[in-house]
CSV table of C-alpha atoms in Angstrom, one decimal:
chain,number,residue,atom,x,y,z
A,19,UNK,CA,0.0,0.0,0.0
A,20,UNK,CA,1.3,3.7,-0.4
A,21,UNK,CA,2.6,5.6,2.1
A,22,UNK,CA,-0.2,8.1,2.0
A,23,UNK,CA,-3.9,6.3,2.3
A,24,UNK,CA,-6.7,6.8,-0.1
A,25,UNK,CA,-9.7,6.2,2.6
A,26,UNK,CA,-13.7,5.7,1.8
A,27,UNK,CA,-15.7,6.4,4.8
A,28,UNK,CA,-19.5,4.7,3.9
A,29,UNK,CA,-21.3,7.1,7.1
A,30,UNK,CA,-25.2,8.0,6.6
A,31,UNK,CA,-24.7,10.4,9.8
A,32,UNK,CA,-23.1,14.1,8.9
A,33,UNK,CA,-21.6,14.1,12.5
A,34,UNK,CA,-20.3,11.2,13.1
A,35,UNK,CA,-18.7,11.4,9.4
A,36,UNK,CA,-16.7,14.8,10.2
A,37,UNK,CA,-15.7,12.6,13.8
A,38,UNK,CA,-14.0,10.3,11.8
A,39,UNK,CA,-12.5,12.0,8.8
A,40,UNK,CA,-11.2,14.5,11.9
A,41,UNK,CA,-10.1,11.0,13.4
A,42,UNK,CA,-8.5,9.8,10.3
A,43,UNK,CA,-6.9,13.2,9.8
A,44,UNK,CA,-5.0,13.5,12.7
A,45,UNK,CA,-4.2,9.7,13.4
A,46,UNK,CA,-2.7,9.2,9.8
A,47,UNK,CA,-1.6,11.0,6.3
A,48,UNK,CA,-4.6,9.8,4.3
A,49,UNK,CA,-7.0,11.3,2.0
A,50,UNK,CA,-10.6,10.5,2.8
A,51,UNK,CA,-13.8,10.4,1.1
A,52,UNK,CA,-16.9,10.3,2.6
A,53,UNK,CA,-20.0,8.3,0.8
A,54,UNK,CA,-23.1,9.4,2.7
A,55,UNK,CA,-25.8,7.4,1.0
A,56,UNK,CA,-25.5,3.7,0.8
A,57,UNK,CA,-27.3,3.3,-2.7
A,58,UNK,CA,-24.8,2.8,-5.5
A,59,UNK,CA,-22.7,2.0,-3.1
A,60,UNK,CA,-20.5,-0.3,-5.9
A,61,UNK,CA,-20.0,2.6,-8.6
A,62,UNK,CA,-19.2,5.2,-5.6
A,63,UNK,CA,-16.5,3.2,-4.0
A,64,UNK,CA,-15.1,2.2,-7.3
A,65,UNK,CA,-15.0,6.0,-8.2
A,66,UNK,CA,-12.7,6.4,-5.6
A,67,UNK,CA,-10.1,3.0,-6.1
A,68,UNK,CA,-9.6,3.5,-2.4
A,69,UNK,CA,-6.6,1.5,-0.1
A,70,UNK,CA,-9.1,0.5,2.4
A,71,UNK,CA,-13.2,1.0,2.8
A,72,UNK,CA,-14.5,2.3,6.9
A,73,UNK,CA,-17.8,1.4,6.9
A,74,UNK,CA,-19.9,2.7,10.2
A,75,UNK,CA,-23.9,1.4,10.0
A,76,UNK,CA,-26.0,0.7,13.1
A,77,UNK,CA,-27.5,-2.3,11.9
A,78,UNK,CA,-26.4,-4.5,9.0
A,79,UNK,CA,-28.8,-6.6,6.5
A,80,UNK,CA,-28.1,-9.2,4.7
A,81,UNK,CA,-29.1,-7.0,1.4
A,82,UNK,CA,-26.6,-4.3,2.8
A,83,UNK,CA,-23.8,-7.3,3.0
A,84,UNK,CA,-24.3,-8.0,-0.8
A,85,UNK,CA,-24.1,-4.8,-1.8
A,86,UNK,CA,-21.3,-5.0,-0.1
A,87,UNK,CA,-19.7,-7.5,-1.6
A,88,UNK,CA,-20.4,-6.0,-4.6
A,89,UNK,CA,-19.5,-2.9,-3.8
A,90,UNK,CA,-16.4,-2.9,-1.6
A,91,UNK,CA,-14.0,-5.0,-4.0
A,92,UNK,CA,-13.2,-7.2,-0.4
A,93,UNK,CA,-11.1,-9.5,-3.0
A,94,UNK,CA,-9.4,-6.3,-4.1
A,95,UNK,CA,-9.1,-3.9,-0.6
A,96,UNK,CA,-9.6,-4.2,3.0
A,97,UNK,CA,-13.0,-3.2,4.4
A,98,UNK,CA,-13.6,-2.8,8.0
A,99,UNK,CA,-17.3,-2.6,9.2
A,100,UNK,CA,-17.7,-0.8,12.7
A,101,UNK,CA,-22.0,-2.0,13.3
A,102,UNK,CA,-23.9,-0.9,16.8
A,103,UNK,CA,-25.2,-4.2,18.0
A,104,UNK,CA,-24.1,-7.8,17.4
A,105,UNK,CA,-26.8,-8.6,14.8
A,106,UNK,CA,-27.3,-12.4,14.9
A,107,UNK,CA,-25.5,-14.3,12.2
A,108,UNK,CA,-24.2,-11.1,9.8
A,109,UNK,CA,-20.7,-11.1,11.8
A,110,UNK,CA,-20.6,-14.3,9.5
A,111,UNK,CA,-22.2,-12.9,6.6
A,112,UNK,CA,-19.8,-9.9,6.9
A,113,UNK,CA,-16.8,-11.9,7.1
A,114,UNK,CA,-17.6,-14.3,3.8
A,115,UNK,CA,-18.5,-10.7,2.3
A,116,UNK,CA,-14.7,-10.1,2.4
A,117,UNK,CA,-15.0,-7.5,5.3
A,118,UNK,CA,-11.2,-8.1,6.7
A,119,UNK,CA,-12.6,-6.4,10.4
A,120,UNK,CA,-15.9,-6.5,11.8
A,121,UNK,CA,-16.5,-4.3,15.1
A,122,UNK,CA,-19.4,-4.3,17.5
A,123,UNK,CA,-20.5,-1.6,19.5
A,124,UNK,CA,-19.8,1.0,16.5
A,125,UNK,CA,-16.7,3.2,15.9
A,126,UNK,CA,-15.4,5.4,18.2
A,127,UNK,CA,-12.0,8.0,17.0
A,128,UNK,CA,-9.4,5.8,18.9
A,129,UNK,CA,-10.2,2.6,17.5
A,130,UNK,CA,-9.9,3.4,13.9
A,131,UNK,CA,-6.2,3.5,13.2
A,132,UNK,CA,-5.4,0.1,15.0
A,133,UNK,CA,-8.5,-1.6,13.4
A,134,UNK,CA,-7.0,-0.2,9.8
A,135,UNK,CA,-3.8,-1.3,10.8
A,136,UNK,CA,-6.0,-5.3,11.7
A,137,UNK,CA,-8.0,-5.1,8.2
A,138,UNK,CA,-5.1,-4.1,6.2
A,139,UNK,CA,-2.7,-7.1,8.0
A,140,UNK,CA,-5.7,-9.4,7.8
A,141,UNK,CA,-6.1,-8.4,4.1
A,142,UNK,CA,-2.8,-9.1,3.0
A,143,UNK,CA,-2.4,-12.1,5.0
A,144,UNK,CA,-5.5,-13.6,3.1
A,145,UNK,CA,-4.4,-12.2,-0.5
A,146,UNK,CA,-1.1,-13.8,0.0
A,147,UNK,CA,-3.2,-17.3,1.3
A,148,UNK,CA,-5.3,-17.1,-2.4
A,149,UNK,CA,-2.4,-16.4,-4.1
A,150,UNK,CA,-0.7,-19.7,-3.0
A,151,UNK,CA,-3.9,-21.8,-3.5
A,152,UNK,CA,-4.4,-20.3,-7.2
A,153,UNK,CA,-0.6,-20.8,-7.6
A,154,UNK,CA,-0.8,-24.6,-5.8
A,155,UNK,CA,-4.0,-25.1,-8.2
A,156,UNK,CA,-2.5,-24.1,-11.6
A,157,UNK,CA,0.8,-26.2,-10.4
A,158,UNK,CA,-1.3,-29.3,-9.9
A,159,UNK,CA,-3.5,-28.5,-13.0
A,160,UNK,CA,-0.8,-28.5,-14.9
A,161,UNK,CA,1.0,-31.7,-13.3
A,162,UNK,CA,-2.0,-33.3,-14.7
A,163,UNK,CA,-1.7,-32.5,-18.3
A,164,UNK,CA,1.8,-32.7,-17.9
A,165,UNK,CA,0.8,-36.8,-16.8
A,166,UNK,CA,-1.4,-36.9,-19.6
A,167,UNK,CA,1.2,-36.0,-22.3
A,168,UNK,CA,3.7,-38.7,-21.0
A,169,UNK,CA,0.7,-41.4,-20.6
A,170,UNK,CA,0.3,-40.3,-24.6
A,171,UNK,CA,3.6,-40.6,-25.6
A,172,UNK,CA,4.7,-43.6,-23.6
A,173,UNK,CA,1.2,-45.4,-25.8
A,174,UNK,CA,2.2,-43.8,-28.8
A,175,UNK,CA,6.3,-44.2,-28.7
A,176,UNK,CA,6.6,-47.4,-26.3
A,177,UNK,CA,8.4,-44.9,-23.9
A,178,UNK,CA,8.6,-45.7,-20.3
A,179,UNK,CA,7.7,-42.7,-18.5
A,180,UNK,CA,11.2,-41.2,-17.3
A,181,UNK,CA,11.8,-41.1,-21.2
A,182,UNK,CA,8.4,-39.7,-22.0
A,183,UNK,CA,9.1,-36.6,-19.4
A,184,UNK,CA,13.0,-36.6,-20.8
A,185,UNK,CA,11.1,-36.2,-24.6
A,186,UNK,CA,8.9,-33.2,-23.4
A,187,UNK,CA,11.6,-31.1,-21.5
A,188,UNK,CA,13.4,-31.3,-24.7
A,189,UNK,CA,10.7,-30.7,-27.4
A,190,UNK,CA,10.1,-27.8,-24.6
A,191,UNK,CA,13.5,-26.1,-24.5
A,192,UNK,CA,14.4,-27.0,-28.4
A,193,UNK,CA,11.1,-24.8,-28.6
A,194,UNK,CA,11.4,-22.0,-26.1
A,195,UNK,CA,8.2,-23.1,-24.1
A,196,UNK,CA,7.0,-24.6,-20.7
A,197,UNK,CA,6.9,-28.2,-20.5
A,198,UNK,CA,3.3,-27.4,-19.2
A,199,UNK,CA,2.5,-25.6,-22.8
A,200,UNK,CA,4.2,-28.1,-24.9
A,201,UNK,CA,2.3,-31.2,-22.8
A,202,UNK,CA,-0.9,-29.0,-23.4
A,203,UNK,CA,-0.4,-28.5,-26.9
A,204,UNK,CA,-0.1,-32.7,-27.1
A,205,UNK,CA,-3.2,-33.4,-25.3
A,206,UNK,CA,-5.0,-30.8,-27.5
A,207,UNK,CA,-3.7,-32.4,-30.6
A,208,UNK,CA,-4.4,-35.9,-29.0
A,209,UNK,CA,-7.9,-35.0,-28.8
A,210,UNK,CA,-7.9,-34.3,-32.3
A,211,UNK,CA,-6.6,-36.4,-33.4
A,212,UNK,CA,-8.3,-39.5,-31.5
């Protein structure tokens, strides 16, 4: 994130908005925008592309936690949501929304900075976690083809499978390709073929 924060603030209440802009202003170098109605919510947020989203409502619905999802980007920023009450069950619809910090009993000025400071670490720590599971997944998706290919060849050429692999690195680096594209673009042509 940069040095200097890009902050929405999603507060209905005029008062309590300047409270935490004034908050955010003298706790941190940020720039803060305030969204004061909750409609469009999506197209508001996104006109902002903001490092993290403060949202302060007395009492969450679940129609307020989809337009959240939608609207927030929590795949894309951090999002903490300060609510009044514990409202039964939308702790857990808040938190498979995306929202990285969910506080009851509402937000008071001292509390914001260290709950940024939460939903940004939380953020990033879950970002990095789906980046390693997409990462793991396209490794093992391509393990697979990469099996494939040498289960074709070793039909095809009587190979055992040591020299099945052995033909595919090379066919690969005579080429200037993966051994994952090369073992794709067999399969692909297998299926074609057969």
């Amino acid at each position: 994130m940069n040095s200097k924060l890009t902050v929405v603030v999603v507060e209905e209440d005029r008062d309590r908005a300047i409270g935490i802009v004034d908050a955010l202003k003298a706790s941190d170098d940020c720039d803060v925008f305030v969204i004061g109605n909750a409609s469009g919510l999506a197209r508001k947020i996104a006109a902002h592309a903001p490092d993290i989203v403060l949202i302060d409502i007395d009492n969450p619905t679940r129609d307020m936690m989809e337009e959240l999802t939608l609207a927030s980007g929590p795949l894309d920023r951090p999002v903490a949501m300060f609510v009044s009450g514990s409202a039964g069950g939308l702790a857990q619809a808040a938190i498979e929304a995306g929202v990285s910090a969910y506080v009851v009993d509402g937000l008071s000025p001292e509390r914001i900075k260290p709950v940024m400071d939460t939903a940004i670490a939380r953020f990033s720590m879950v970002r990095q976690m789906r980046n390693e599971l997409a990462e793991m997944r396209r490794a093992l998706e391509e393990r697979k083809v990469i099996d494939r290919a040498k289960g074709l060849l070793m039909k095809a050429k009587g190979l055992d499978e040591d020299a099945a692999y052995a033909l595919l690195r090379k066919t690969a680096m005579d080429q200037g390709r993966r051994v994952a594209d090369v073992a794709e673009a067999l399969v692909t042509a297998s299926g074609l073929l057969g």
